[in-house]
mmCIF file of C-alpha atoms in Angstrom:
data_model
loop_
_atom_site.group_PDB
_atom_site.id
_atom_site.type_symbol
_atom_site.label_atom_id
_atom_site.label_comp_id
_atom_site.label_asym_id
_atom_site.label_seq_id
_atom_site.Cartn_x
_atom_site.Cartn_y
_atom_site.Cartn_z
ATOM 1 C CA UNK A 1 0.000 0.000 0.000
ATOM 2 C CA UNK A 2 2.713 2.530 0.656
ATOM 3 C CA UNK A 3 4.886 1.502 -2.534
ATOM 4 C CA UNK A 4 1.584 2.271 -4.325
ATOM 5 C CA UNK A 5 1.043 5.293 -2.820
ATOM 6 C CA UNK A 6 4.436 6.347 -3.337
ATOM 7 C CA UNK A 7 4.025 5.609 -7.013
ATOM 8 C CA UNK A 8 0.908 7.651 -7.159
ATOM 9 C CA UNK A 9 2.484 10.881 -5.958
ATOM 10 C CA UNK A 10 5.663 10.485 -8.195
ATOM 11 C CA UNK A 11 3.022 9.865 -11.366
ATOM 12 C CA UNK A 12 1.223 13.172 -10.017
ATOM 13 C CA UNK A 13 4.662 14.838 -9.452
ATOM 14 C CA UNK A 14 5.440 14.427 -13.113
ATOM 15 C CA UNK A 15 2.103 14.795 -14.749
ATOM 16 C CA UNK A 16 0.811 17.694 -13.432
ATOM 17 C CA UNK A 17 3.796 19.965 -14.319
ATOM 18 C CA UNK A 18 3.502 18.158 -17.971
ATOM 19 C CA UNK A 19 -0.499 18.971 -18.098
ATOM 20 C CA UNK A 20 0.091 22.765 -17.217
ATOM 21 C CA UNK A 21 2.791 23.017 -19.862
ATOM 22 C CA UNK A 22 0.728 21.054 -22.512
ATOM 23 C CA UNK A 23 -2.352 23.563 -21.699
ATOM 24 C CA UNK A 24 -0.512 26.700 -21.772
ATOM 25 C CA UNK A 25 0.868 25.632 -24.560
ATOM 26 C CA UNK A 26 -2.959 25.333 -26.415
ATOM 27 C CA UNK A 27 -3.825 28.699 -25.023
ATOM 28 C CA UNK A 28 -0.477 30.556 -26.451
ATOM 29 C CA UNK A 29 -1.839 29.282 -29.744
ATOM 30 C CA UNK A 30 -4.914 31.038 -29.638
ATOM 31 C CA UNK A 31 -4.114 34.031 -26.998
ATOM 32 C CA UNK A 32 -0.591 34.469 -28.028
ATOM 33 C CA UNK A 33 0.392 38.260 -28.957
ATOM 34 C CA UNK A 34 -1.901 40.700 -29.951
ATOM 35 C CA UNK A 35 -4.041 39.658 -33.373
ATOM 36 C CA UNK A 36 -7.364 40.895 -35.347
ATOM 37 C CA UNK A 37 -8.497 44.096 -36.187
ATOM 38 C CA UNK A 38 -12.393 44.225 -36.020
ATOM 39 C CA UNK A 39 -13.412 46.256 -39.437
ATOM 40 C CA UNK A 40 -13.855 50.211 -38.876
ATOM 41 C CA UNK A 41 -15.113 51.381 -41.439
ATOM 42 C CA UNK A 42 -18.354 49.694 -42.690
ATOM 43 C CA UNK A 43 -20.341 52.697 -42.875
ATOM 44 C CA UNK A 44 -21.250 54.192 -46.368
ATOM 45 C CA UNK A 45 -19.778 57.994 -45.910
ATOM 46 C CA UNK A 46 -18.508 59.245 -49.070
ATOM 47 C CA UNK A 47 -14.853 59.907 -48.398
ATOM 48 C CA UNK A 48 -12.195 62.260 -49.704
ATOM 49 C CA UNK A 49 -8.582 61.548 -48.366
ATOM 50 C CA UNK A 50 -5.077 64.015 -48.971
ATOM 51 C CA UNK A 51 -6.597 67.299 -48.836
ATOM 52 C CA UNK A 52 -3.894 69.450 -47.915
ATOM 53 C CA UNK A 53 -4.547 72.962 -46.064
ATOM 54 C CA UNK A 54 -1.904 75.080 -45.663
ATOM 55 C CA UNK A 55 -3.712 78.901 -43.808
ATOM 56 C CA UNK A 56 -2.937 81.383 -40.875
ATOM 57 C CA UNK A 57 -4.950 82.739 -37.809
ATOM 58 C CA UNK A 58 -4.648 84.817 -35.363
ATOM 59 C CA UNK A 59 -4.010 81.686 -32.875
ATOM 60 C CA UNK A 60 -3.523 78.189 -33.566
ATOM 61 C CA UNK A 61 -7.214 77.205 -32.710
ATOM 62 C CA UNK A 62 -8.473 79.950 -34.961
ATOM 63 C CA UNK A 63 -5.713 78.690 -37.780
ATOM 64 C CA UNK A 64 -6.883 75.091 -37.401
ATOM 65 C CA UNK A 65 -10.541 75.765 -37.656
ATOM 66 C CA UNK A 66 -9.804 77.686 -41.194
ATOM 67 C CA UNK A 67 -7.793 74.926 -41.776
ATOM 68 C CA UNK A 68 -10.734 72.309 -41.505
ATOM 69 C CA UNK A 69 -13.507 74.605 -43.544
ATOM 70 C CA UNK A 70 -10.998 74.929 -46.288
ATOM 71 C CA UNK A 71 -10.291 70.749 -46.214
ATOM 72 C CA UNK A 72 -14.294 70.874 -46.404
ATOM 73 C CA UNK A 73 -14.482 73.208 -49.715
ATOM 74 C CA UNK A 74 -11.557 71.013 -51.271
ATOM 75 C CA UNK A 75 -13.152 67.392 -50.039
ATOM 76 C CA UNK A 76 -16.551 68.863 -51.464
ATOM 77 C CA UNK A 77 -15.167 70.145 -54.687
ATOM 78 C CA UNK A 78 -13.527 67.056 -55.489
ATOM 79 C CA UNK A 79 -16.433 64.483 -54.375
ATOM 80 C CA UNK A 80 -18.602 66.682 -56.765
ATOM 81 C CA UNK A 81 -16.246 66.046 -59.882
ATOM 82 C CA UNK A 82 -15.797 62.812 -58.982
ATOM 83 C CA UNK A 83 -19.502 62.122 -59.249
ATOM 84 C CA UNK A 84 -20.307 64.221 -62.241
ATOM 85 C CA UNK A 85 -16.966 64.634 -63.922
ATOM 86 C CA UNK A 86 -17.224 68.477 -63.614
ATOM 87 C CA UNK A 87 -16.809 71.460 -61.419
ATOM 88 C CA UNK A 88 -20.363 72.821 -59.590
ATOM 89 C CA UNK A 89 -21.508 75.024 -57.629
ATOM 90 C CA UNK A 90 -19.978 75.560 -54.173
ATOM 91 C CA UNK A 91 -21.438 75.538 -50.856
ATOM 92 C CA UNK A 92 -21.559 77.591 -47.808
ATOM 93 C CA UNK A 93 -19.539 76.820 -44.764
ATOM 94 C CA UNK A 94 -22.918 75.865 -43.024
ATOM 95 C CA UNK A 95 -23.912 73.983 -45.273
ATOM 96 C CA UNK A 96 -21.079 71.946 -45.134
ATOM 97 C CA UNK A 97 -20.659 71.943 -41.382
ATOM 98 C CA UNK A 98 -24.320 69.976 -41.443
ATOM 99 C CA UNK A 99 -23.317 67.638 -44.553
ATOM 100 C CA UNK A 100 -19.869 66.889 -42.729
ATOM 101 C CA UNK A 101 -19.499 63.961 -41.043
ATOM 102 C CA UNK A 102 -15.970 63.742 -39.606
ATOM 103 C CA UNK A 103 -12.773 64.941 -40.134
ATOM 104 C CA UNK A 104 -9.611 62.331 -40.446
ATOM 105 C CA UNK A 105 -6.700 64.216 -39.254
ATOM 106 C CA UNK A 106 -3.588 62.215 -41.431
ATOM 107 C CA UNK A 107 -1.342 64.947 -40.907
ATOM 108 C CA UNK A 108 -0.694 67.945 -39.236
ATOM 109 C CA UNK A 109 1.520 70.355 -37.923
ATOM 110 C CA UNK A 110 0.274 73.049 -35.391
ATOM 111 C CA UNK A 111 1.979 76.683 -34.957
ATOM 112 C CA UNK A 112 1.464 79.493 -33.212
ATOM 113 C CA UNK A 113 -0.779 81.406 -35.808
ATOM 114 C CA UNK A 114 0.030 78.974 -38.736
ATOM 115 C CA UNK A 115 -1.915 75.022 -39.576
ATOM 116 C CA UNK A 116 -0.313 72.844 -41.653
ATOM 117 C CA UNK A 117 -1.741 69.468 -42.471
ATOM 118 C CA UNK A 118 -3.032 66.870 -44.899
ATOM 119 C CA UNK A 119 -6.723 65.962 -43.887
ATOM 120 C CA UNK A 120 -9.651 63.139 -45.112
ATOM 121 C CA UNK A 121 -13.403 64.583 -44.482
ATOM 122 C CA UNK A 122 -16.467 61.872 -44.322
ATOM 123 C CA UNK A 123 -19.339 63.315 -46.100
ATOM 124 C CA UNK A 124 -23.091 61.796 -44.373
ATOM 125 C CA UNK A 125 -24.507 59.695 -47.478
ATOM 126 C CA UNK A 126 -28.051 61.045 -46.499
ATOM 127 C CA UNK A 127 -27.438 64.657 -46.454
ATOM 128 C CA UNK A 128 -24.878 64.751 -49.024
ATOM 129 C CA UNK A 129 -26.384 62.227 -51.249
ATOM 130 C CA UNK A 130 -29.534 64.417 -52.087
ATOM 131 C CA UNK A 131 -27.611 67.552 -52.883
ATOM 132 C CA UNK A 132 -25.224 65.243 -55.420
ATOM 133 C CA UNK A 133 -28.428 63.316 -56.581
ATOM 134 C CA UNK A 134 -26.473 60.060 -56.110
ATOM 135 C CA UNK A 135 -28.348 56.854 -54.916
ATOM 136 C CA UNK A 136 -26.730 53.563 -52.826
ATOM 137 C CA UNK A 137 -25.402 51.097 -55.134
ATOM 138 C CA UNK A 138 -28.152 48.680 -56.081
ATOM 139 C CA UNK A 139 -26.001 45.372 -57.636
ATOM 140 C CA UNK A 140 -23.475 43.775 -55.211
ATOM 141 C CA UNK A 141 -22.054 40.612 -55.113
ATOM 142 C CA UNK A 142 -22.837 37.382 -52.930
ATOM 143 C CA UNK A 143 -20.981 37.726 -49.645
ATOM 144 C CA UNK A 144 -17.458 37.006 -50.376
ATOM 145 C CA UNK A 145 -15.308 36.047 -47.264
ATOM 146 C CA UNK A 146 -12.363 38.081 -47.108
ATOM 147 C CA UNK A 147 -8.796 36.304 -46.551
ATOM 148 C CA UNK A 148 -5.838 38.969 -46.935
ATOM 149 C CA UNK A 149 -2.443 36.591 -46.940
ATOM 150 C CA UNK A 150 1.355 38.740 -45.901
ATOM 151 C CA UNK A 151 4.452 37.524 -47.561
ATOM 152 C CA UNK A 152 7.201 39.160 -45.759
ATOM 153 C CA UNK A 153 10.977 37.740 -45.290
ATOM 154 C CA UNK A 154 9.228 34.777 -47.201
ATOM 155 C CA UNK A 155 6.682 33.686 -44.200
ATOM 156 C CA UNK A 156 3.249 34.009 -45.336
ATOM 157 C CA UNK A 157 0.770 35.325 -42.425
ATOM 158 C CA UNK A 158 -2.975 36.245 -42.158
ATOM 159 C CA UNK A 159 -4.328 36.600 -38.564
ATOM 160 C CA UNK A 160 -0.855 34.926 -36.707
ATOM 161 C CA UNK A 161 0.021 38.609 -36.217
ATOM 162 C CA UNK A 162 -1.437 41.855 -36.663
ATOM 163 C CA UNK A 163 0.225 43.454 -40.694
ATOM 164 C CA UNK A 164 -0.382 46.462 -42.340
ATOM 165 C CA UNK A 165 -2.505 44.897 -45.101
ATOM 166 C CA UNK A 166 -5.002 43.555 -42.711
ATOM 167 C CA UNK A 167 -4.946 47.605 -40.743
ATOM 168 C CA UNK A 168 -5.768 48.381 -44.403
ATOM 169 C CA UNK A 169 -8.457 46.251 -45.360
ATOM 170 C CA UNK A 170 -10.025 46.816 -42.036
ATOM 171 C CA UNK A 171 -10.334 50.320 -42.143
ATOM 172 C CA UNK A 172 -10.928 49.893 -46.212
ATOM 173 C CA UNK A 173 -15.130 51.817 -46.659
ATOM 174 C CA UNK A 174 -16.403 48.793 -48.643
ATOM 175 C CA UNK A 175 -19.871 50.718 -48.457
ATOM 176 C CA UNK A 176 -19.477 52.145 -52.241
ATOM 177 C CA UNK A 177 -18.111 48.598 -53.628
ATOM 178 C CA UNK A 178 -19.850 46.401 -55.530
ATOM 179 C CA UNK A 179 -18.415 43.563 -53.779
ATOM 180 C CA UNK A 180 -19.772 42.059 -50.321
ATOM 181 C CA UNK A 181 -16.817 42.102 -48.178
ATOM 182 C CA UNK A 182 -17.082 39.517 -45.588
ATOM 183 C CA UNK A 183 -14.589 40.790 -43.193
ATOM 184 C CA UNK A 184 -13.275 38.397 -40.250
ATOM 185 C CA UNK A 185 -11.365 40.084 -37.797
ATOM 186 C CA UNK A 186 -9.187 37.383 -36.665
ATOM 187 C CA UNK A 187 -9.529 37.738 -33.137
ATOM 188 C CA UNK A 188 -9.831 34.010 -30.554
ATOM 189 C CA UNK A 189 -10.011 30.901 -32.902
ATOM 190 C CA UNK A 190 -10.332 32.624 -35.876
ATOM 191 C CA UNK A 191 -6.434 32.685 -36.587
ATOM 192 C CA UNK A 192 -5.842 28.823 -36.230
ATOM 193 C CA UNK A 193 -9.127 28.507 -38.708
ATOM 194 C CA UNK A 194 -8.072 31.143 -41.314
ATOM 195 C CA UNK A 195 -4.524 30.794 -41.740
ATOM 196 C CA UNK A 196 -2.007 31.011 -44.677
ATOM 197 C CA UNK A 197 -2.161 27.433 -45.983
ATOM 198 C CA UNK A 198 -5.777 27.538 -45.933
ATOM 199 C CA UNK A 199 -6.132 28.547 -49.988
ATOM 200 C CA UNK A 200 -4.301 25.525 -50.957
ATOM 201 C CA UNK A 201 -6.854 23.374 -49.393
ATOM 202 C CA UNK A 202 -9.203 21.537 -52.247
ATOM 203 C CA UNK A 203 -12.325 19.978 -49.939
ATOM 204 C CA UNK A 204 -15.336 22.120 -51.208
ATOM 205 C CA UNK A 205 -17.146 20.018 -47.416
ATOM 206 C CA UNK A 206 -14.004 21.931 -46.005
ATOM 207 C CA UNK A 207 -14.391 25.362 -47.483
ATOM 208 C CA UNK A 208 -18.540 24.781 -46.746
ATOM 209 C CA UNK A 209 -17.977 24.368 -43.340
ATOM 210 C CA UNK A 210 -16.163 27.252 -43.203
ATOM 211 C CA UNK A 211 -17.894 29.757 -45.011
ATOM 212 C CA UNK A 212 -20.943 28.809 -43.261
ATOM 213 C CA UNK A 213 -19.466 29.708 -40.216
ATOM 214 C CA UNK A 214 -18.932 33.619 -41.805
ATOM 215 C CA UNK A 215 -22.141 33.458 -43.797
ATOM 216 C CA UNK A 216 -20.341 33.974 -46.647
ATOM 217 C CA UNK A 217 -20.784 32.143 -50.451
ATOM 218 C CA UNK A 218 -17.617 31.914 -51.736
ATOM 219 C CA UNK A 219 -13.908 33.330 -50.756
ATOM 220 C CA UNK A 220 -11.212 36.178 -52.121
ATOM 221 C CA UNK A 221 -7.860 36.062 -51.407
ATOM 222 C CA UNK A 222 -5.683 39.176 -51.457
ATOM 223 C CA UNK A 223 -1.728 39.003 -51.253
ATOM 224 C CA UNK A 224 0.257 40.956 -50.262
ATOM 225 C CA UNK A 225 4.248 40.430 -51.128
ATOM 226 C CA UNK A 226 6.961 42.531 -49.059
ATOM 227 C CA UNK A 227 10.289 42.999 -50.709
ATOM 228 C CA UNK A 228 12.618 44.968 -48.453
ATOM 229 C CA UNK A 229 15.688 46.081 -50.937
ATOM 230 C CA UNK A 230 18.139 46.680 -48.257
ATOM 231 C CA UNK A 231 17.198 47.426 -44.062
ATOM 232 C CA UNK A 232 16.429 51.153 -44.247
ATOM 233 C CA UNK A 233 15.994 50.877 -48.420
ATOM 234 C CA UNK A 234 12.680 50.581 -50.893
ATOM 235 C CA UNK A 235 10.219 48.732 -50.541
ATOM 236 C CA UNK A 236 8.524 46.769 -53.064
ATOM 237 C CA UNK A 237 4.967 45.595 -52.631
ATOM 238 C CA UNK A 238 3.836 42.951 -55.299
ATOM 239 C CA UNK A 239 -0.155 42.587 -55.105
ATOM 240 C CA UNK A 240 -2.172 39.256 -57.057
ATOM 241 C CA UNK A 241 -5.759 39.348 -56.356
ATOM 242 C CA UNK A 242 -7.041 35.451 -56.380
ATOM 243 C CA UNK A 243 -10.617 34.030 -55.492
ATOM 244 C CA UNK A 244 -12.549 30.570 -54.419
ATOM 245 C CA UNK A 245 -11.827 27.340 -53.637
ATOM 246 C CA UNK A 246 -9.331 26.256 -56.621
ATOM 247 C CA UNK A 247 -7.144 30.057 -55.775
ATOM 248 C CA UNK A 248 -7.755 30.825 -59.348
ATOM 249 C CA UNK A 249 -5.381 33.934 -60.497
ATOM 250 C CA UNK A 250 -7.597 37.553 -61.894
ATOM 251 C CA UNK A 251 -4.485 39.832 -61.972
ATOM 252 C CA UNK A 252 -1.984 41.690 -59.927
ATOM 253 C CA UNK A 253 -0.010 45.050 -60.086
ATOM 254 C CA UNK A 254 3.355 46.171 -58.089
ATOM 255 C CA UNK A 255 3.535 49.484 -56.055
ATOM 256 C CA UNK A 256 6.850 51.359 -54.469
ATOM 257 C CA UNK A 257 7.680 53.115 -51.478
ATOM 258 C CA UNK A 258 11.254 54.532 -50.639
ATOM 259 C CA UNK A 259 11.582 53.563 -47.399
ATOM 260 C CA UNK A 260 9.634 51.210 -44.210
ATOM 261 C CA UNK A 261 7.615 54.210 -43.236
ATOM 262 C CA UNK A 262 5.484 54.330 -46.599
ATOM 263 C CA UNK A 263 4.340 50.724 -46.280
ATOM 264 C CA UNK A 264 0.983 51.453 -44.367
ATOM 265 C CA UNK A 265 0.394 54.590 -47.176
ATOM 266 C CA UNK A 266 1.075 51.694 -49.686
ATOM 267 C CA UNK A 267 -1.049 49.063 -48.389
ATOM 268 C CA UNK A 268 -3.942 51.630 -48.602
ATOM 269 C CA UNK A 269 -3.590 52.218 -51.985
ATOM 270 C CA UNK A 270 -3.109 48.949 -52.662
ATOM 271 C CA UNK A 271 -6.405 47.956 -50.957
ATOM 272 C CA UNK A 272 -7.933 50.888 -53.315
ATOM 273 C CA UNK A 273 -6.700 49.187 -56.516
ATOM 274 C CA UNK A 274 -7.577 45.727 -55.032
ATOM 275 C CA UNK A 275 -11.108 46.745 -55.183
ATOM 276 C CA UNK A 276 -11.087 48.113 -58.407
ATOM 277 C CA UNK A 277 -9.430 44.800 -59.504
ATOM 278 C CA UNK A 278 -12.632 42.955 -57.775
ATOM 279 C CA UNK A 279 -14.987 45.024 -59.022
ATOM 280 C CA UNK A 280 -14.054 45.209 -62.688
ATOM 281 C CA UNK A 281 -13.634 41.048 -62.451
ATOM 282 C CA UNK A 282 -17.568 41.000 -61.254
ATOM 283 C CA UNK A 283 -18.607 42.912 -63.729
ATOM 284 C CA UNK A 284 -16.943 40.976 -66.350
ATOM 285 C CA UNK A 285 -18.210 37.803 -64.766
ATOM 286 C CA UNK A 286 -14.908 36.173 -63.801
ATOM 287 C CA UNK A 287 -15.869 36.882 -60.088
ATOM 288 C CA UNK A 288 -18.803 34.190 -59.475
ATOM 289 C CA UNK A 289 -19.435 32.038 -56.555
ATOM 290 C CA UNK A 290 -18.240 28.742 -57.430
ATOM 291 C CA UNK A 291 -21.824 26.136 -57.649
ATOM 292 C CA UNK A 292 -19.184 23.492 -56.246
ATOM 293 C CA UNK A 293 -19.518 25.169 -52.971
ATOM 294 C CA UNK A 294 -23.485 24.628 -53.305
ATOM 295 C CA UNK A 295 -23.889 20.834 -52.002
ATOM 296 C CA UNK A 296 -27.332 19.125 -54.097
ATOM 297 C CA UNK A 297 -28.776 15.681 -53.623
ATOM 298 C CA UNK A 298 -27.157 13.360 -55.741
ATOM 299 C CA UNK A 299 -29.233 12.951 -58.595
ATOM 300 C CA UNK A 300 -30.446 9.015 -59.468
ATOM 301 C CA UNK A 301 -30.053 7.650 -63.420
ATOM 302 C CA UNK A 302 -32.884 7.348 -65.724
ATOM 303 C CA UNK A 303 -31.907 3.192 -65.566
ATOM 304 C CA UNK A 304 -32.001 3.027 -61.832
ATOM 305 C CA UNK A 305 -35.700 4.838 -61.850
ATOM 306 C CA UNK A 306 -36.491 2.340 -64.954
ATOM 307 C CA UNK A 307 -35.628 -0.661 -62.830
ATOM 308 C CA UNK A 308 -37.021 0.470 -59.612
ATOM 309 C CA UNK A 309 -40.680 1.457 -61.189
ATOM 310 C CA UNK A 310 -40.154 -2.596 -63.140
ATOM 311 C CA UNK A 311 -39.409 -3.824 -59.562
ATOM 312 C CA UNK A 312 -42.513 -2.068 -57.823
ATOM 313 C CA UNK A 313 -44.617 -3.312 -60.855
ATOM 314 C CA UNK A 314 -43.751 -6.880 -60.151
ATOM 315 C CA UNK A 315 -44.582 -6.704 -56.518
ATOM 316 C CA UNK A 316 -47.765 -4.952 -56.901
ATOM 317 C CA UNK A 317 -48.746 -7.692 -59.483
ATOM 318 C CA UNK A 318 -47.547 -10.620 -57.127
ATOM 319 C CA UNK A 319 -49.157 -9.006 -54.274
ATOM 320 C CA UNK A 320 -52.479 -8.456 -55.828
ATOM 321 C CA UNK A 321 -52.664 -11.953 -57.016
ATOM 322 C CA UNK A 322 -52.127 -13.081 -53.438
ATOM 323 C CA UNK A 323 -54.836 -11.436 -52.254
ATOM 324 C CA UNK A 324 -57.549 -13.114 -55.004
ATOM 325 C CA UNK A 325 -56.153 -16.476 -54.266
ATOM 326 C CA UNK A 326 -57.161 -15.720 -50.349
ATOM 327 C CA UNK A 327 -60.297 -14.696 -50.586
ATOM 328 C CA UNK A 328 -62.890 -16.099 -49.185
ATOM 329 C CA UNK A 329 -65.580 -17.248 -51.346
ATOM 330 C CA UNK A 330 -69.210 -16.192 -49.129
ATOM 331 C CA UNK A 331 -70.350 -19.600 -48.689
ATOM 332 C CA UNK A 332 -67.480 -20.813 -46.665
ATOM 333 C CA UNK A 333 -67.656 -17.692 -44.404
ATOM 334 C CA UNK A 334 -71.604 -18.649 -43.847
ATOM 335 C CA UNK A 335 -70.295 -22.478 -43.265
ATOM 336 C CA UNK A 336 -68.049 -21.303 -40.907
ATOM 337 C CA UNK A 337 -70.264 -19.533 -38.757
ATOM 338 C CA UNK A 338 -73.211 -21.800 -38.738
ATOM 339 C CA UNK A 339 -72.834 -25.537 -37.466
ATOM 340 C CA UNK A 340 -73.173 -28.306 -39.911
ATOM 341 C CA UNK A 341 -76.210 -29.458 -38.194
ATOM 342 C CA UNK A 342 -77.978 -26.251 -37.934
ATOM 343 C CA UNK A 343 -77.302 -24.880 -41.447
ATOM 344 C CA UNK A 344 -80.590 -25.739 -43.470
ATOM 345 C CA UNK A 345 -81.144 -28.507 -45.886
ATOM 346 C CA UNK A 346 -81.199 -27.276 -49.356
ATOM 347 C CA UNK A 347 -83.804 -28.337 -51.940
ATOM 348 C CA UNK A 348 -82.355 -30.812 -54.503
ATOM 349 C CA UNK A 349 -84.395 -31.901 -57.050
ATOM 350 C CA UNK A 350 -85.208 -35.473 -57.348
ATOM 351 C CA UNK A 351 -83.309 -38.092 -59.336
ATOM 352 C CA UNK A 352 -84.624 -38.798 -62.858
ATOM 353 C CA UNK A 353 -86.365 -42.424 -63.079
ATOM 354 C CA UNK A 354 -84.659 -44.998 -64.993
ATOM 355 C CA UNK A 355 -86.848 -45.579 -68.350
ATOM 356 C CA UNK A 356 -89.244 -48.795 -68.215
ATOM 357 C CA UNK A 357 -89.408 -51.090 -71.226
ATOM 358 C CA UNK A 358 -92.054 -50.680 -73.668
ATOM 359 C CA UNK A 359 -95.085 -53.771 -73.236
#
């Protein structure tokens, strides 16, 4: 009893260290470092981004509030030939101050009596929709799940770690696309499920499960290649745009930045010209959810119907005959309720006489 006892603790001593390891271990995997970026910008606010102000005041708040009405004429000036292709009419700074939904402050530099910066100004959709008589857009796509795949130093990455195209893509306005971004965010389980070797994978069961999960009917896959010339150098930013189950190629483009610090302006752009790449590949028909991913009954042969409807023929036939060979005539259900003796005599006719010989 002791030696067992002994035993016991020295099998506890040893598995219990092993058991906290092994579960840490699972939880690193899915806590680990920081990951996912929940989308920002799902709202449908017509945006105008780079509007440089450059004014004076008598202080710096009075300089910075000229500085935001002027991003506002700019941003509306530009949104307006954007949407009609030609100069209009300006607006007053009220009327702009109601229409206005936020400013983005990119850049900015604040002095004394002097505002320089480079601003982005959200226009409300409501409000400023009416005045440029432009409507929501009525065709989209099928929900698309979104899965935006990092080459850098040659390791590919999605949700592992938090990258500058996935900062991009989340804070991407997808409101004005054509396409249905389905957008995870990559936060808990999400980065084990949707990781980098996940487009090779073939099993349209596999890729159902999973988009079921997002509610989405089919997948896109945006990469993203990082080519760092030399540590402080240009960097290189090779984009393919790829979609559903079989990663089938629509086309890809290369963009340059001189140094490190231009790679989140890059990936921006990039996610600009991604969309343009989606959109023009929808409306061309190349972008289509694949009818793979739909799973149908199987569907049975004209021969296997043919033999199943000869087969239910020939039992209704043997069956049927079975049934007139045991039926009951009436007379032997009457015989069988009344006794032998009971049941009454019938009538039968006397015998015809033998003839008798002529005298």
């Amino acid at each position: 009893m002791t030696n067992s006892r002994r035993n016991w603790y020295r099998v506890a001593a040893i598995g219990l260290p092993l058991a906290l390891v092994g579960g840490g271990i699972v939880v690193a995997q899915i806590e680990g470092p920081k990951r996912g970026i929940a989308p920002i910008a799902s709202a449908g606010d017509f945006e105008v981004t780079g509007v440089s102000v450059n004014v004076i005041g008598k202080n710096a708040f009075e300089a910075r509030q000229k500085g935001w009405e002027e991003a506002q004429r700019i941003a509306w000036a530009a949104l307006w030939r954007k949407t009609h292709g030609s100069a209009g009419a300006g607006l007053s700074d009220s009327t702009l101050d109601g229409i206005t939904a936020a400013i983005v402050v990119e850049q900015e530099q604040i002095g004394p009596r002097r505002y320089v910066a480079k601003l982005g100004v959200l226009f409300d959709r409501a409000r400023a929709g009416q005045l440029l008589g432009v409507s929501g857009v009525t065709r989209r796509s099928a929900p698309l799940l979104l899965l935006p795949v990092t080459y850098s130093a040659g390791a590919p990455t999605v949700f592992e770690q938090r990258t500058s195209w996935q900062r991009s893509w989340a804070k991407y306005r997808t409101a004005d696309s054509t396409i249905d971004y389905v957008r995870p965010s990559g936060a808990g389980g999400e980065s084990l499920l949707l990781n980098a070797g996940q487009p090779e994978r073939r099993s349209r069961i596999w890729w159902r499960t999973i988009l079921d999960q997002f509610g989405a009917a089919d997948v896109i896959i945006p990469i993203a290649r990082i080519e760092r010339q030399w540590p402080g150098g240009p960097v290189i930013g090779r984009f393919s745009a790829r979609y559903g189950p079989d990663n089938k190629f629509l086309g890809s483009f290369t963009l340059r930045t001189t140094s490190s610090a231009g790679i989140p302006a890059m990936m921006d752009q990039a996610v600009v010209r991604m969309d343009e790449l989606f959109q023009s590949a929808f409306a061309s028909g190349r972008l289509r959810a694949d009818a793979s991913l739909v799973l149908e009954p199987e569907v049975v042969e004209d021969e296997d119907l043919e033999s199943q409807m000869d087969d239910g023929a020939l039992v209704d036939e043997s069956s049927s005959l079975q049934v007139e060979t045991a039926a009951p005539s009436l007379d032997e259900v009457v015989k069988s309720i009344v006794p032998e003796a009971q049941a009454p005599r019938e009538s039968v006719p006397p015998a015809p006489s033998a003839p008798q010989p002529r005298p």
